[in-house]
PDB file of C-alpha atoms in Angstrom:
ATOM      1  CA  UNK A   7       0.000   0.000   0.000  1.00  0.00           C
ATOM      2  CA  UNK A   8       1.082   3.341  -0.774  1.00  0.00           C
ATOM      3  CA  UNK A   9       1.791   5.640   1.983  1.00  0.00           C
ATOM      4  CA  UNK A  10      -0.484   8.864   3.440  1.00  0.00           C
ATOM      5  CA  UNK A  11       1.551  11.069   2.089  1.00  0.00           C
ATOM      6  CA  UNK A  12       1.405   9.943  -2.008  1.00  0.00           C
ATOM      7  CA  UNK A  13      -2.305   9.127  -1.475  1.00  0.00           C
ATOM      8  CA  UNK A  14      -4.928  11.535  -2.560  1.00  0.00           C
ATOM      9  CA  UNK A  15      -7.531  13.231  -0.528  1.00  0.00           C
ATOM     10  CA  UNK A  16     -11.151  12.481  -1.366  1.00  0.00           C
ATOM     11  CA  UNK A  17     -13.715  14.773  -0.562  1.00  0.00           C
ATOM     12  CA  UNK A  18     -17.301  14.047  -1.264  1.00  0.00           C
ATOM     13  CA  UNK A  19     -19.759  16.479  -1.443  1.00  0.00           C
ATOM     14  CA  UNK A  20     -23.635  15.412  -1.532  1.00  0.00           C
ATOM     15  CA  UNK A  21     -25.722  18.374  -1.412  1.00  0.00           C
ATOM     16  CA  UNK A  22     -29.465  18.436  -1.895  1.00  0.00           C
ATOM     17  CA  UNK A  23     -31.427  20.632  -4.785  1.00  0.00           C
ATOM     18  CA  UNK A  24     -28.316  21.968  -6.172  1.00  0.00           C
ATOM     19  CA  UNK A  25     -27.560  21.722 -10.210  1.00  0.00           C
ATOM     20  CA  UNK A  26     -25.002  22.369 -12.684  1.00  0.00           C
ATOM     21  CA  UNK A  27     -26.349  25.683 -12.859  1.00  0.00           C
ATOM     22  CA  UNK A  28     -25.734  26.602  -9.006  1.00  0.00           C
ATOM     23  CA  UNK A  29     -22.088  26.560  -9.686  1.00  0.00           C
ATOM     24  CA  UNK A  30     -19.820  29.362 -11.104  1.00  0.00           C
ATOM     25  CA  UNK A  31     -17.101  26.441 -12.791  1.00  0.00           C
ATOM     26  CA  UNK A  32     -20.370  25.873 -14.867  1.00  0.00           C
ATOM     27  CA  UNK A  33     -21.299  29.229 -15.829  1.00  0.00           C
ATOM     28  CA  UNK A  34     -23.706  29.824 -13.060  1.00  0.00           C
ATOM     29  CA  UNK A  35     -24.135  33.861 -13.030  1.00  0.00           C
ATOM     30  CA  UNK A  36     -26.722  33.850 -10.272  1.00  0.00           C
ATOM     31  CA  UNK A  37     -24.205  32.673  -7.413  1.00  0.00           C
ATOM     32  CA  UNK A  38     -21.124  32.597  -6.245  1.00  0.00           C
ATOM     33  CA  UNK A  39     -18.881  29.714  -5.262  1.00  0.00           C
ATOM     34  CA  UNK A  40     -15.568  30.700  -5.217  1.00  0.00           C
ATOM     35  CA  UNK A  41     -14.213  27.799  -2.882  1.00  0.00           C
ATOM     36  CA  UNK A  42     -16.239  24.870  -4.315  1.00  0.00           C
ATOM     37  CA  UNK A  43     -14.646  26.274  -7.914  1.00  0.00           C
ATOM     38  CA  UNK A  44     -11.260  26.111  -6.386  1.00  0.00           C
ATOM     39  CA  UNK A  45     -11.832  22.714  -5.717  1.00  0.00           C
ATOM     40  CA  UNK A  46     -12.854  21.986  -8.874  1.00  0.00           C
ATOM     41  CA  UNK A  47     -10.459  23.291 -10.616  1.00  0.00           C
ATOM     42  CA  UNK A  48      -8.274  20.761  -8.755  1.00  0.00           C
ATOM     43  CA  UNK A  49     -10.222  18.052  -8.576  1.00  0.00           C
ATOM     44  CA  UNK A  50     -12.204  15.788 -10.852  1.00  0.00           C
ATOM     45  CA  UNK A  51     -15.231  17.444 -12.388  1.00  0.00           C
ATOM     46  CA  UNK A  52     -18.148  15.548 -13.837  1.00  0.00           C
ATOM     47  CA  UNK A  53     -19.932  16.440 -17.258  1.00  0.00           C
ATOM     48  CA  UNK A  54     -22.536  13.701 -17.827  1.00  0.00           C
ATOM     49  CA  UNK A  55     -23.991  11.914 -15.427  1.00  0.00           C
ATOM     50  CA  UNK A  56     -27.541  10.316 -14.426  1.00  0.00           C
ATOM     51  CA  UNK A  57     -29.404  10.928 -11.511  1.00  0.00           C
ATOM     52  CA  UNK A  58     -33.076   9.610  -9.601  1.00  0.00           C
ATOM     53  CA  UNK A  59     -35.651  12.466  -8.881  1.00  0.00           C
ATOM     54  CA  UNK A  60     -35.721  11.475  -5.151  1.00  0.00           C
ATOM     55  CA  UNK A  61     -32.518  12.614  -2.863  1.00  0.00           C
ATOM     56  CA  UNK A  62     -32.046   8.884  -1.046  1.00  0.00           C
ATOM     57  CA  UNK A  63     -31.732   6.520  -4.005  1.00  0.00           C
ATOM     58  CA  UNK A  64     -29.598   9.058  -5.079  1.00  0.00           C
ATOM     59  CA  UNK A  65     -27.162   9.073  -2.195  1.00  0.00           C
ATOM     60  CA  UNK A  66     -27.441   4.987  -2.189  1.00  0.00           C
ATOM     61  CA  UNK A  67     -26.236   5.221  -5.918  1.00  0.00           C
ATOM     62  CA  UNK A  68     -23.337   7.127  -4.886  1.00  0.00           C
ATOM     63  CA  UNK A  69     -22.721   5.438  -2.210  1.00  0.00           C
ATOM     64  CA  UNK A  70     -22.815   1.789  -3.822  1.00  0.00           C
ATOM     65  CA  UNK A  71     -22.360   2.251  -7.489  1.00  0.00           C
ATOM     66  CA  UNK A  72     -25.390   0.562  -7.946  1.00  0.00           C
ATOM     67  CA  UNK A  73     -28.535   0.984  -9.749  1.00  0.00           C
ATOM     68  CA  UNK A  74     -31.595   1.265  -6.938  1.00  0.00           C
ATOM     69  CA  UNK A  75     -33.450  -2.184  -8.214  1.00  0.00           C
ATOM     70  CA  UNK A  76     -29.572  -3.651  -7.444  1.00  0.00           C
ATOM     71  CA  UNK A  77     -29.459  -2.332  -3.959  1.00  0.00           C
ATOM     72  CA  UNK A  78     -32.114  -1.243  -1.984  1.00  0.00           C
ATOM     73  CA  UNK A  79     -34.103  -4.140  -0.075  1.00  0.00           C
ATOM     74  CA  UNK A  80     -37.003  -1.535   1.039  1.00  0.00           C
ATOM     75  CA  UNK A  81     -37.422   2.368   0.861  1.00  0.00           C
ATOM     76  CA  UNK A  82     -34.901   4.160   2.601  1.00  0.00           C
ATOM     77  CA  UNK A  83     -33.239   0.738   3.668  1.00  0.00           C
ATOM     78  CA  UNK A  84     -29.866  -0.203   2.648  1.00  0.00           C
ATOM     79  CA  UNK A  85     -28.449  -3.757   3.451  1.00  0.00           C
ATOM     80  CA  UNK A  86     -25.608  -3.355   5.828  1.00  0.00           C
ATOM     81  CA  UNK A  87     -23.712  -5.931   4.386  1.00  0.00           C
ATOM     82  CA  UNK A  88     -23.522  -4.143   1.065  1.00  0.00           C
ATOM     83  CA  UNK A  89     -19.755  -2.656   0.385  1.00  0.00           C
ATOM     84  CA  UNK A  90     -20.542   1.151   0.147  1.00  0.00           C
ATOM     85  CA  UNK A  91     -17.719   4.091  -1.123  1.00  0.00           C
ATOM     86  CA  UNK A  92     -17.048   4.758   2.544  1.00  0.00           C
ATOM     87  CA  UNK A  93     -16.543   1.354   3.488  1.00  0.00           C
ATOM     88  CA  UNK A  94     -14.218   0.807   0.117  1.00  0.00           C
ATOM     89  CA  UNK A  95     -12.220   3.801   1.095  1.00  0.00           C
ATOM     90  CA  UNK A  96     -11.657   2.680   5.266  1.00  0.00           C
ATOM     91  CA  UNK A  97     -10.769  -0.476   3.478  1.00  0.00           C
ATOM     92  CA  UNK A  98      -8.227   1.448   1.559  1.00  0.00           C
ATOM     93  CA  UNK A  99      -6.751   3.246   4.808  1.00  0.00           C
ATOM     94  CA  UNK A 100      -8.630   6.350   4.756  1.00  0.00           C
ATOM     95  CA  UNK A 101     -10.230   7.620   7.451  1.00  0.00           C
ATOM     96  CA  UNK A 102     -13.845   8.021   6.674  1.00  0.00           C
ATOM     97  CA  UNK A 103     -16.848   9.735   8.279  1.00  0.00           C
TER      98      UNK A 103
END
């Protein structure tokens, strides 16, 4: 395993109702976001991507990589023993929270 030091940081950032638009790194004119564009500009940004129109299957996509029908057992229930990003990560040696 690679040390601390040579490893990347990985921040995640799951915020609810906020688009493309709500971003100045994506031309947003209406707000603001000088630090979140910082990190963007240093980071990975995303172009295309797919998302539900409800915020929990959402968040359990992201967490698991999964399509909903693949991983949720009930509404708002995810199976603990399914690997999730955070648990991949700890895994890894990151510290997670």
């Amino acid at each position: 395993m690679r040390s601390a030091m040579s490893r990347p940081n990985v921040v995640l950032i799951m915020a609810d109702d906020m688009g493309f638009e709500c971003l100045s790194c994506y031309g947003s004119t209406t707000y603001e976001t000088p630090v979140l564009d910082d990190l963007a500009a240093r980071g990975i940004r995303f172009s295309h991507c797919y998302s539900t129109p409800l915020c929990t299957p959402s968040r359990v996509e992201i967490m698991t990589g999964q399509y909903n029908f693949r991983n949720y057992d009930r509404f708002a229930y995810l199976n603990p023993k399914e690997k999730t990003f955070g648990n991949l990560l700890k895994d890894a040696g990151y510290a997670t929270c």
